[in-house]
CSV table of C-alpha atoms and ligand atoms in Angstrom, one decimal:
chain,number,residue,atom,x,y,z
C,1,MET,CA,-137.2,164.2,40.2
C,2,THR,CA,-140.6,164.7,38.1
C,3,PRO,CA,-141.2,164.8,34.5
C,4,SER,CA,-142.9,168.5,33.7
C,5,SER,CA,-146.9,168.3,34.0
C,6,ARG,CA,-146.7,169.4,30.1
C,7,ILE,CA,-144.9,166.1,28.9
C,8,THR,CA,-146.8,163.8,31.6
C,9,SER,CA,-150.4,165.5,30.4
C,10,ILE,CA,-150.0,164.7,26.7
C,11,ALA,CA,-151.5,161.4,27.1
C,12,GLY,CA,-154.9,160.9,27.4
C,13,ASN,CA,-156.8,159.1,30.4
C,14,GLY,CA,-158.5,155.8,31.0
C,15,PRO,CA,-159.1,152.7,28.5
C,16,ASP,CA,-159.6,153.2,25.1
C,17,GLY,CA,-159.7,149.9,23.6
C,18,TRP,CA,-156.1,150.1,22.1
C,19,GLU,CA,-155.8,147.2,25.1
C,20,ILE,CA,-156.7,144.8,22.5
C,21,TYR,CA,-154.4,146.0,20.0
C,22,HIS,CA,-151.5,145.2,22.7
C,23,LYS,CA,-153.1,141.8,23.8
C,24,ALA,CA,-153.3,140.5,20.2
C,25,GLN,CA,-149.1,141.7,19.8
C,26,LYS,CA,-148.6,139.7,22.6
C,27,MET,CA,-150.6,136.6,21.7
C,28,ALA,CA,-149.1,137.1,18.2
C,29,LYS,CA,-145.3,137.3,20.1
C,30,SER,CA,-145.9,134.2,22.3
C,31,GLY,CA,-147.0,132.0,18.9
C,32,ILE,CA,-150.7,132.4,18.8
C,33,ALA,CA,-151.7,132.6,15.3
C,34,ILE,CA,-153.7,136.0,15.0
C,35,THR,CA,-155.4,137.4,11.7
C,36,GLN,CA,-154.2,141.2,12.5
C,37,LEU,CA,-156.9,143.5,11.1
C,38,THR,CA,-156.3,146.6,13.6
C,39,ILE,CA,-153.2,149.1,12.0
C,40,GLY,CA,-152.5,150.9,9.2
C,41,GLU,CA,-149.4,148.7,7.7
C,42,HIS,CA,-149.5,147.3,4.6
C,43,ASP,CA,-149.4,143.9,3.8
C,44,ILE,CA,-146.8,144.6,1.4
C,45,LYS,CA,-143.3,145.9,1.9
C,46,THR,CA,-141.9,148.9,0.6
C,47,ASP,CA,-141.2,148.4,-3.6
C,48,PRO,CA,-137.4,147.0,-4.6
C,49,ALA,CA,-137.2,150.4,-6.6
C,50,ILE,CA,-137.4,152.4,-4.2
C,51,LEU,CA,-135.3,150.6,-1.3
C,52,GLU,CA,-132.7,150.4,-4.8
C,53,SER,CA,-132.4,154.5,-5.1
C,54,MET,CA,-132.6,154.8,-1.4
C,55,HIS,CA,-129.1,152.3,-1.1
C,56,GLN,CA,-128.0,154.0,-3.6
C,57,SER,CA,-127.9,157.3,-2.6
C,58,ALA,CA,-126.5,156.2,0.9
C,59,LYS,CA,-123.9,154.1,-1.0
C,60,HIS,CA,-122.9,157.8,-2.9
C,61,GLY,CA,-122.2,159.0,0.2
C,62,ASN,CA,-125.5,160.9,0.5
C,63,THR,CA,-125.1,160.1,4.5
C,64,GLY,CA,-124.5,163.7,6.2
C,65,TYR,CA,-126.9,166.6,7.5
C,66,SER,CA,-129.6,167.7,4.8
C,67,ASP,CA,-131.1,170.5,4.3
C,68,ILE,CA,-133.5,171.0,7.1
C,69,PRO,CA,-136.8,172.1,4.7
C,70,GLY,CA,-136.4,169.3,3.0
C,71,ILE,CA,-133.7,168.8,-0.3
C,72,PRO,CA,-135.4,171.8,-2.7
C,73,GLU,CA,-136.0,168.6,-5.0
C,74,LEU,CA,-138.1,166.9,-3.0
C,75,ARG,CA,-139.9,170.0,-2.3
C,76,GLN,CA,-140.4,171.4,-5.9
C,77,ALA,CA,-142.1,167.5,-6.4
C,78,ILE,CA,-144.1,167.5,-3.7
C,79,ALA,CA,-145.3,171.6,-4.9
C,80,ASP,CA,-146.0,169.8,-8.0
C,81,ARG,CA,-148.1,166.7,-6.6
C,82,ILE,CA,-150.5,169.6,-4.8
C,83,GLU,CA,-150.6,171.9,-7.7
C,84,ARG,CA,-152.0,169.0,-9.6
C,85,GLN,CA,-154.5,168.0,-7.4
C,86,THR,CA,-155.6,171.4,-6.3
C,87,SER,CA,-155.3,173.7,-9.3
C,88,VAL,CA,-153.4,176.4,-6.8
C,89,PRO,CA,-150.1,177.3,-7.7
C,90,THR,CA,-147.8,175.8,-5.5
C,91,ASN,CA,-143.8,176.3,-5.1
C,92,LEU,CA,-140.9,174.9,-2.8
C,93,GLU,CA,-141.5,177.8,-0.5
C,94,ASN,CA,-144.7,176.5,0.5
C,95,VAL,CA,-143.4,172.8,0.8
C,96,LEU,CA,-141.4,172.0,4.5
C,97,VAL,CA,-140.5,168.2,4.1
C,98,THR,CA,-141.4,166.2,7.8
C,99,PRO,CA,-140.4,162.8,9.5
C,100,GLY,CA,-143.9,161.2,8.3
C,101,GLY,CA,-147.5,162.9,8.3
C,102,GLN,CA,-147.7,162.8,12.4
C,103,ALA,CA,-144.7,164.8,12.6
C,104,ALA,CA,-146.4,167.2,10.5
C,105,LEU,CA,-149.1,167.2,12.8
C,106,PHE,CA,-147.6,168.7,15.3
C,107,ALA,CA,-145.6,171.0,13.6
C,108,ALA,CA,-149.2,172.3,12.1
C,109,HIS,CA,-150.8,172.7,15.5
C,110,MET,CA,-147.6,174.4,16.9
C,111,ALA,CA,-147.8,177.0,13.6
C,112,ALA,CA,-151.8,177.7,14.5
C,113,CYS,CA,-152.0,177.4,18.2
C,114,ASP,CA,-150.6,179.4,20.7
C,115,PRO,CA,-150.2,177.8,24.5
C,116,GLY,CA,-153.9,177.9,26.0
C,117,ASP,CA,-156.0,177.8,22.5
C,118,VAL,CA,-158.3,175.3,21.6
C,119,GLY,CA,-157.6,173.0,18.3
C,120,ILE,CA,-161.2,171.1,17.0
C,121,TYR,CA,-161.1,168.1,15.5
C,122,CYS,CA,-163.9,165.7,14.0
C,123,ASP,CA,-164.8,163.0,16.1
C,124,PRO,CA,-164.4,159.3,15.0
C,125,TYR,CA,-160.2,160.8,14.8
C,126,TYR,CA,-157.6,158.9,14.2
C,127,ALA,CA,-156.2,158.3,18.0
C,128,THR,CA,-153.3,160.3,18.1
C,129,TYR,CA,-155.3,163.7,16.9
C,130,PRO,CA,-156.0,164.4,20.7
C,131,SER,CA,-152.5,163.7,21.9
C,132,THR,CA,-150.9,165.4,19.2
C,133,ILE,CA,-152.8,168.7,20.0
C,134,ARG,CA,-152.2,168.9,23.4
C,135,ALA,CA,-148.7,168.2,22.4
C,136,ALA,CA,-148.4,171.2,20.9
C,137,GLY,CA,-149.7,172.9,23.9
C,138,ALA,CA,-153.3,173.7,22.9
C,139,ARG,CA,-156.3,172.4,24.6
C,140,PRO,CA,-158.2,169.3,22.0
C,141,LYS,CA,-162.2,169.6,21.4
C,142,ALA,CA,-163.7,167.1,19.4
C,143,ILE,CA,-166.6,167.8,16.8
C,144,GLN,CA,-169.2,165.0,16.8
C,145,THR,CA,-170.5,163.5,13.6
C,146,CYS,CA,-173.0,160.4,12.9
C,147,PRO,CA,-172.7,157.2,11.3
C,148,GLU,CA,-176.0,158.4,9.4
C,149,ASN,CA,-174.3,160.9,7.6
C,150,LYS,CA,-171.7,158.9,6.5
C,151,PHE,CA,-169.0,160.7,9.9
C,152,GLN,CA,-168.8,164.4,7.7
C,153,PRO,CA,-168.9,167.2,9.9
C,154,SER,CA,-172.1,169.3,9.5
C,155,ARG,CA,-171.7,173.1,9.6
C,156,GLU,CA,-173.8,172.9,12.4
C,157,LYS,CA,-171.7,170.8,14.4
C,158,ILE,CA,-168.6,172.9,13.2
C,159,GLU,CA,-170.8,176.0,14.9
C,160,GLN,CA,-171.6,174.0,18.2
C,161,ALA,CA,-167.7,172.9,18.6
C,162,LEU,CA,-166.4,176.7,18.4
C,163,GLU,CA,-165.9,178.4,21.3
C,164,PRO,CA,-163.0,181.4,22.1
C,165,GLY,CA,-159.9,180.9,21.4
C,166,CYS,CA,-160.3,178.2,18.6
C,167,LYS,CA,-157.4,178.4,16.5
C,168,SER,CA,-157.6,175.1,14.3
C,169,LEU,CA,-159.9,173.0,12.3
C,170,LEU,CA,-158.8,169.6,11.4
C,171,ILE,CA,-160.5,167.7,9.3
C,172,ASN,CA,-159.2,163.8,7.9
C,173,THR,CA,-160.4,163.0,4.2
C,174,PRO,CA,-160.1,160.1,3.2
C,175,ASN,CA,-161.5,159.4,6.5
C,176,ASN,CA,-159.2,157.2,9.1
C,177,PRO,CA,-161.1,155.6,10.6
C,178,THR,CA,-164.7,155.7,8.8
C,179,GLY,CA,-163.0,155.4,5.1
C,180,THR,CA,-165.7,158.2,4.4
C,181,VAL,CA,-164.2,161.0,1.6
C,182,TYR,CA,-165.6,164.2,2.4
C,183,ASP,CA,-168.1,165.2,-0.1
C,184,LYS,CA,-167.3,168.6,-1.7
C,185,SER,CA,-170.2,170.4,0.1
C,186,THR,CA,-168.4,169.0,3.4
C,187,ILE,CA,-165.4,170.7,2.2
C,188,GLN,CA,-167.6,173.6,1.2
C,189,GLY,CA,-168.9,174.1,4.7
C,190,VAL,CA,-165.3,173.8,6.3
C,191,ALA,CA,-164.1,176.2,4.2
C,192,GLN,CA,-166.4,178.9,5.2
C,193,ALA,CA,-166.6,178.0,8.7
C,194,VAL,CA,-162.8,178.5,9.0
C,195,GLN,CA,-162.9,181.8,6.9
C,196,GLU,CA,-165.9,183.3,8.9
C,197,HIS,CA,-164.1,182.4,12.1
C,198,ASP,CA,-160.8,182.9,11.3
C,199,LEU,CA,-159.4,179.8,12.0
C,200,TRP,CA,-156.7,177.7,10.2
C,201,ALA,CA,-157.8,174.4,8.5
C,202,ILE,CA,-155.6,171.7,9.2
C,203,SER,CA,-156.1,169.4,6.2
C,204,ASP,CA,-155.1,165.6,6.7
C,205,GLU,CA,-154.5,164.1,3.2
C,206,VAL,CA,-152.5,161.1,4.1
C,207,TYR,CA,-154.5,158.9,2.2
C,208,ASP,CA,-155.5,160.9,-0.9
C,209,THR,CA,-154.4,158.2,-3.4
C,210,LEU,CA,-157.0,155.4,-1.8
C,211,VAL,CA,-159.9,156.7,-3.2
C,212,TRP,CA,-162.6,154.2,-4.6
C,213,GLU,CA,-165.8,156.4,-4.6
C,214,GLY,CA,-166.0,160.3,-4.9
C,215,GLN,CA,-163.0,162.7,-5.4
C,216,HIS,CA,-161.0,163.6,-3.3
C,217,THR,CA,-161.2,167.1,-2.6
C,218,SER,CA,-158.4,169.4,-0.5
C,219,PRO,CA,-160.0,172.4,0.9
C,220,ARG,CA,-156.4,174.6,-0.4
C,221,SER,CA,-158.7,173.9,-3.7
C,222,LEU,CA,-161.1,176.4,-2.6
C,223,PRO,CA,-161.7,180.5,-2.9
C,224,GLY,CA,-159.7,181.9,-0.2
C,225,MET,CA,-158.7,178.4,1.3
C,226,PRO,CA,-154.7,178.5,0.3
C,227,GLU,CA,-153.7,181.7,2.5
C,228,ARG,CA,-155.2,179.8,6.0
C,229,THR,CA,-155.1,175.6,4.6
C,230,ILE,CA,-152.2,173.4,6.0
C,231,VAL,CA,-152.2,170.5,3.8
C,232,VAL,CA,-150.3,167.3,5.9
C,233,GLY,CA,-149.4,164.4,3.3
C,234,SER,CA,-146.7,161.7,3.6
C,235,MET,CA,-145.8,159.1,1.4
C,236,SER,CA,-146.2,156.0,4.5
C,237,LYS,CA,-149.8,155.1,2.7
C,238,SER,CA,-149.4,156.2,-0.7
C,239,PHE,CA,-146.2,154.2,-1.2
C,240,ALA,CA,-145.8,151.8,1.7
C,241,MET,CA,-143.2,153.6,3.3
C,242,THR,CA,-144.3,153.8,7.3
C,243,GLY,CA,-140.7,153.3,8.4
C,244,SER,CA,-139.0,155.5,5.7
C,245,ARG,CA,-140.9,158.3,8.1
C,246,ILE,CA,-141.3,160.8,5.4
C,247,GLY,CA,-143.9,163.1,5.1
C,248,TRP,CA,-144.8,167.0,4.4
C,249,ILE,CA,-146.8,170.3,4.9
C,250,VAL,CA,-147.6,172.4,2.5
C,251,ALA,CA,-149.2,176.1,4.0
C,252,PRO,CA,-148.6,180.2,3.3
C,253,GLU,CA,-144.6,180.6,2.7
C,254,ASN,CA,-145.1,182.8,6.1
C,255,LEU,CA,-145.6,179.5,7.9
C,256,ILE,CA,-143.2,177.3,6.3
C,257,GLU,CA,-140.2,180.0,7.5
C,258,PRO,CA,-141.0,179.9,11.1
C,259,LEU,CA,-141.9,175.5,11.3
C,260,ALA,CA,-138.3,175.4,9.5
C,261,ASP,CA,-136.9,177.0,12.6
C,262,LEU,CA,-139.0,174.4,14.9
C,263,ALA,CA,-137.5,171.6,12.1
C,264,LEU,CA,-134.2,173.1,13.2
C,265,SER,CA,-134.8,173.0,16.9
C,266,THR,CA,-136.1,169.4,16.7
C,267,THR,CA,-135.4,166.8,13.8
C,268,TYR,CA,-132.8,168.9,12.3
C,269,GLY,CA,-134.1,167.5,9.1
C,270,ILE,CA,-134.6,164.4,7.1
C,271,PRO,CA,-132.2,161.5,6.2
C,272,GLY,CA,-130.9,163.0,2.7
C,273,PHE,CA,-130.9,159.5,1.5
C,274,ILE,CA,-135.2,158.7,2.5
C,275,GLN,CA,-135.5,162.6,0.7
C,276,ASP,CA,-134.0,161.2,-2.5
C,277,ALA,CA,-136.3,157.9,-2.4
C,278,ALA,CA,-139.0,159.4,-1.7
C,279,LEU,CA,-138.0,161.9,-5.0
C,280,PHE,CA,-137.5,158.4,-6.8
C,281,ALA,CA,-140.9,157.2,-5.9
C,282,LEU,CA,-143.0,160.5,-6.4
C,283,ASN,CA,-141.1,160.5,-10.3
C,284,ASN,CA,-142.7,157.9,-10.5
C,285,GLY,CA,-145.6,157.9,-9.0
C,286,ASP,CA,-148.6,157.0,-11.2
C,287,ILE,CA,-147.3,153.0,-11.4
C,288,LEU,CA,-146.3,153.1,-8.0
C,289,GLU,CA,-149.2,154.1,-6.1
C,290,SER,CA,-151.5,152.1,-8.3
C,291,GLN,CA,-149.8,148.8,-7.3
C,292,ILE,CA,-150.4,149.9,-3.7
C,293,ALA,CA,-153.5,151.0,-3.9
C,294,GLU,CA,-155.0,148.1,-6.1
C,295,PRO,CA,-155.4,145.2,-3.1
C,296,PHE,CA,-157.1,147.6,-1.4
C,297,ALA,CA,-159.8,148.1,-4.0
C,298,ARG,CA,-159.5,144.5,-4.3
C,299,ARG,CA,-160.1,143.9,-0.7
C,300,ARG,CA,-163.2,146.7,-0.4
C,301,LYS,CA,-165.2,144.6,-3.0
C,302,ILE,CA,-164.6,141.6,-0.8
C,303,ALA,CA,-165.9,142.6,1.9
C,304,PHE,CA,-168.7,144.0,0.1
C,305,ASP,CA,-169.8,140.8,-0.6
C,306,CYS,CA,-168.8,139.0,2.5
C,307,LEU,CA,-170.6,141.4,4.8
C,308,SER,CA,-173.2,143.8,3.2
C,309,LYS,CA,-175.9,140.7,3.5
C,310,ALA,CA,-174.4,139.8,7.3
C,311,SER,CA,-177.4,140.1,9.8
C,312,GLY,CA,-176.6,141.5,13.1
C,313,MET,CA,-174.1,143.8,11.8
C,314,LYS,CA,-174.1,146.4,9.1
C,315,LEU,CA,-171.2,147.6,6.6
C,316,ILE,CA,-170.6,151.3,6.1
C,317,PRO,CA,-168.7,150.7,2.8
C,318,ASN,CA,-165.7,152.6,2.6
C,319,GLN,CA,-165.1,155.4,-0.3
C,320,GLY,CA,-161.2,155.9,0.5
C,321,ALA,CA,-158.6,154.4,3.3
C,322,MET,CA,-157.8,150.9,3.9
C,323,TYR,CA,-160.5,150.5,6.9
C,324,GLN,CA,-164.1,149.4,6.7
C,325,MET,CA,-166.3,150.5,9.6
C,326,VAL,CA,-168.7,148.0,10.9
C,327,ASP,CA,-171.9,148.9,13.3
C,328,ILE,CA,-172.5,145.8,15.6
C,329,ARG,CA,-174.6,147.4,17.3
C,330,PRO,CA,-177.6,145.3,16.4
C,331,THR,CA,-175.3,142.8,18.9
C,332,GLY,CA,-175.8,145.0,22.0
C,333,LEU,CA,-171.9,144.5,22.8
C,334,SER,CA,-169.9,147.6,22.6
C,335,GLY,CA,-166.7,147.6,19.9
C,336,ILE,CA,-164.6,147.2,22.9
C,337,ASP,CA,-166.9,144.1,24.0
C,338,PHE,CA,-167.0,142.9,20.6
C,339,ALA,CA,-163.1,142.7,19.3
C,340,SER,CA,-162.1,141.4,22.9
C,341,LYS,CA,-164.8,138.1,22.5
C,342,LEU,CA,-163.7,138.4,18.4
C,343,LEU,CA,-160.1,138.1,19.6
C,344,ASP,CA,-160.1,135.8,22.3
C,345,GLN,CA,-162.5,132.9,20.1
C,346,GLU,CA,-161.5,133.5,16.9
C,347,LYS,CA,-157.9,134.8,17.2
C,348,ILE,CA,-159.1,137.8,14.7
C,349,ALA,CA,-158.0,141.4,16.1
C,350,VAL,CA,-159.9,144.5,14.8
C,351,MET,CA,-159.8,148.1,16.4
C,352,PRO,CA,-163.2,149.0,18.3
C,353,GLY,CA,-164.5,152.1,17.3
C,354,GLU,CA,-164.3,153.5,21.0
C,355,SER,CA,-160.5,153.9,20.1
C,356,PHE,CA,-161.5,156.4,18.1
C,357,GLY,CA,-164.1,158.6,19.9
C,358,GLN,CA,-167.5,158.4,21.0
C,359,ALA,CA,-168.9,158.9,17.9
C,360,ALA,CA,-168.0,155.8,16.6
C,361,ALA,CA,-168.6,153.6,20.0
C,362,GLY,CA,-170.2,150.7,18.9
C,363,HIS,CA,-168.5,150.0,15.7
C,364,ILE,CA,-165.4,147.9,14.9
C,365,ARG,CA,-162.6,148.8,12.3
C,366,ILE,CA,-161.5,146.1,10.0
C,367,ALA,CA,-157.9,147.2,8.5
C,368,MET,CA,-158.1,145.8,4.8
C,369,THR,CA,-154.5,144.6,5.2
C,370,VAL,CA,-153.9,140.9,4.7
C,371,ASP,CA,-154.0,139.0,1.8
C,372,ASP,CA,-157.0,138.5,0.1
C,373,THR,CA,-157.5,134.6,0.9
C,374,ALA,CA,-157.1,135.2,4.7
C,375,PHE,CA,-159.3,138.7,4.6
C,376,ALA,CA,-162.1,136.5,2.9
C,377,GLU,CA,-161.7,133.8,5.8
C,378,ALA,CA,-161.6,136.4,8.5
C,379,LEU,CA,-164.7,137.7,7.3
C,380,SER,CA,-166.6,134.6,7.1
C,381,LYS,CA,-165.6,134.0,10.5
C,382,ILE,CA,-166.8,137.6,11.7
C,383,VAL,CA,-170.3,136.6,10.3
C,384,LYS,CA,-170.7,133.0,11.8
C,385,PHE,CA,-168.9,135.1,15.1
C,386,VAL,CA,-171.9,137.4,14.8
C,387,GLU,CA,-174.2,134.6,14.0
C,388,ARG,CA,-173.5,132.4,17.2
C,389,LEU,CA,-174.4,135.9,19.6
C,390,GLU,CA,-177.5,136.0,18.1
C,391,TYR,CA,-178.0,132.8,18.4
C,392,LYS,CA,-177.0,133.3,22.2
C,393,ALA,CA,-179.3,135.9,22.4
C,394,SER,CA,-182.7,135.4,21.3
S,1,PLP,N1,-152.9,161.0,9.7
S,1,PLP,C1,-154.3,159.6,9.4
S,1,PLP,C2,-155.4,159.7,9.5
S,1,PLP,C3,-153.2,158.5,9.7
S,1,PLP,O1,-154.1,157.3,9.7
S,1,PLP,C4,-152.1,158.3,10.1
S,1,PLP,C5,-151.3,156.6,10.0
S,1,PLP,O2,-151.7,155.5,10.1
S,1,PLP,C6,-150.8,159.4,9.7
S,1,PLP,C7,-151.3,160.9,10.0
S,1,PLP,C8,-149.5,159.5,10.3
S,1,PLP,O3,-149.1,158.7,9.0
S,1,PLP,P1,-147.5,159.0,9.0
S,1,PLP,O4,-146.8,159.4,10.3
S,1,PLP,O5,-146.9,157.5,9.0
S,1,PLP,O6,-147.3,159.4,7.8
C-alpha cells in the first residue's frame, strides 16, 4: 500500500540546512558538549506557579473531554488580551483555542483557502510555513523581502507575488527568523493589499510580548481589517509553555464556527488542565511575561556589544523575538557552510539562513536561548572563528 500523494507532498524537497540542527542533536546525544543556539526553545522552564495550577486542575478531576472550541473563561481571557492590544471589540465567539500556534496556522489556512488556492507568505519565513500551507491543500508562494529593508514586505513585493487564486497573505511580526518588528506603514501596506485583492490576512503574532524596539501592530487593529484578519497566537513563547501545546485563533465569528467543526474532527479539544493553566498564566500575565522577556532583552544587548563591531560579519540588530540574524556574506560562505564549519570546529550550533528561505541566504540565525555567560562565550568564539576565516581567505 502507498501513502496518499496528499500526505507525501506536504514536505518540501532537498536539503535545507536543518541537517545541521539534526547533526548537532546527534552530537549532543553522543556526549559532545554543544552550545545550542538553534531552535526557539527557552533555557528556562514553565513557571512553577503555572505547573501548580495545571496539577491542581488535573488533581481535582479536570481530566475528561473539554469544550471543543476551548473553555469559555479562557476564550474570554484571550479575547480580552486581543482587545487590549487592538482596541477592537473582541469576545469569546471570536476565539478558538488550539493545540499551539502551529495547529492554529494550519486551521487558519484551512479556513482561508480551498484546495488549489494560493497562500502567500514572506521569505524569510518560519520553517513550517510552506508545508503548513500545502497540508491545508493550498499552494505556497513566497514574497521576497530583503535585508536592506529589514526583511519587511513592501507593498510592491506583495503586488508582485499576487496571482489569480491567491486567498491569503501570511505575515509574522515580531518575526522569526529575522527579529524584525514590522513598521506600522508595513502593516498598513498589508492591509491595503488584502482589502484591494479580497484576501484573508493571517497574522502570526506568537512573539507579541517579546518586543525590544518599535511597537507591535496587529493588522486586526486597522480599519476594515477585523472582518478579514485571522490572528494566530500562542502561550509557547510568551509563557515558556512550548510543551503544553496551547495557542489560539482570533477571527470573525463566522470563521470560528466552521473552525470548531475542524477541531471536532481533528483534535477534539485541548486538555482541560492545560487550559486552566493557560488561564492562570494569562490572569497573571504582566509579571510572568516580563520574567520570560527579561533574559532575551539582556542577551540582545550582549549580542550587540559582542557583534556590532566584529569584522567579517554584520549583526542585523533584532527588534523583537528571541533570535539575532547575522549577515555572514563578507566571509564568502553560504549560511549552510558557515554553520557546518562552526559546528565542526567550535561545537556551536546555529541555524543557516537558508533554512528559512532564499532571502536569508548568506546569513545565520542565532537563538538567544542559553544563559548569559554561555551566550557571551559562544559569541566571542564566533567572532574569533570569523577572524580565522578572514585570515585564511587573505
Ligand atoms: N509561528 C512562529 C513564527 C514560530 O516561530 C513558532 C515556533 O517556533 C510557531 C508559530 C509555533 O509555535 P507553537 O506551535 O509552539 O505555538
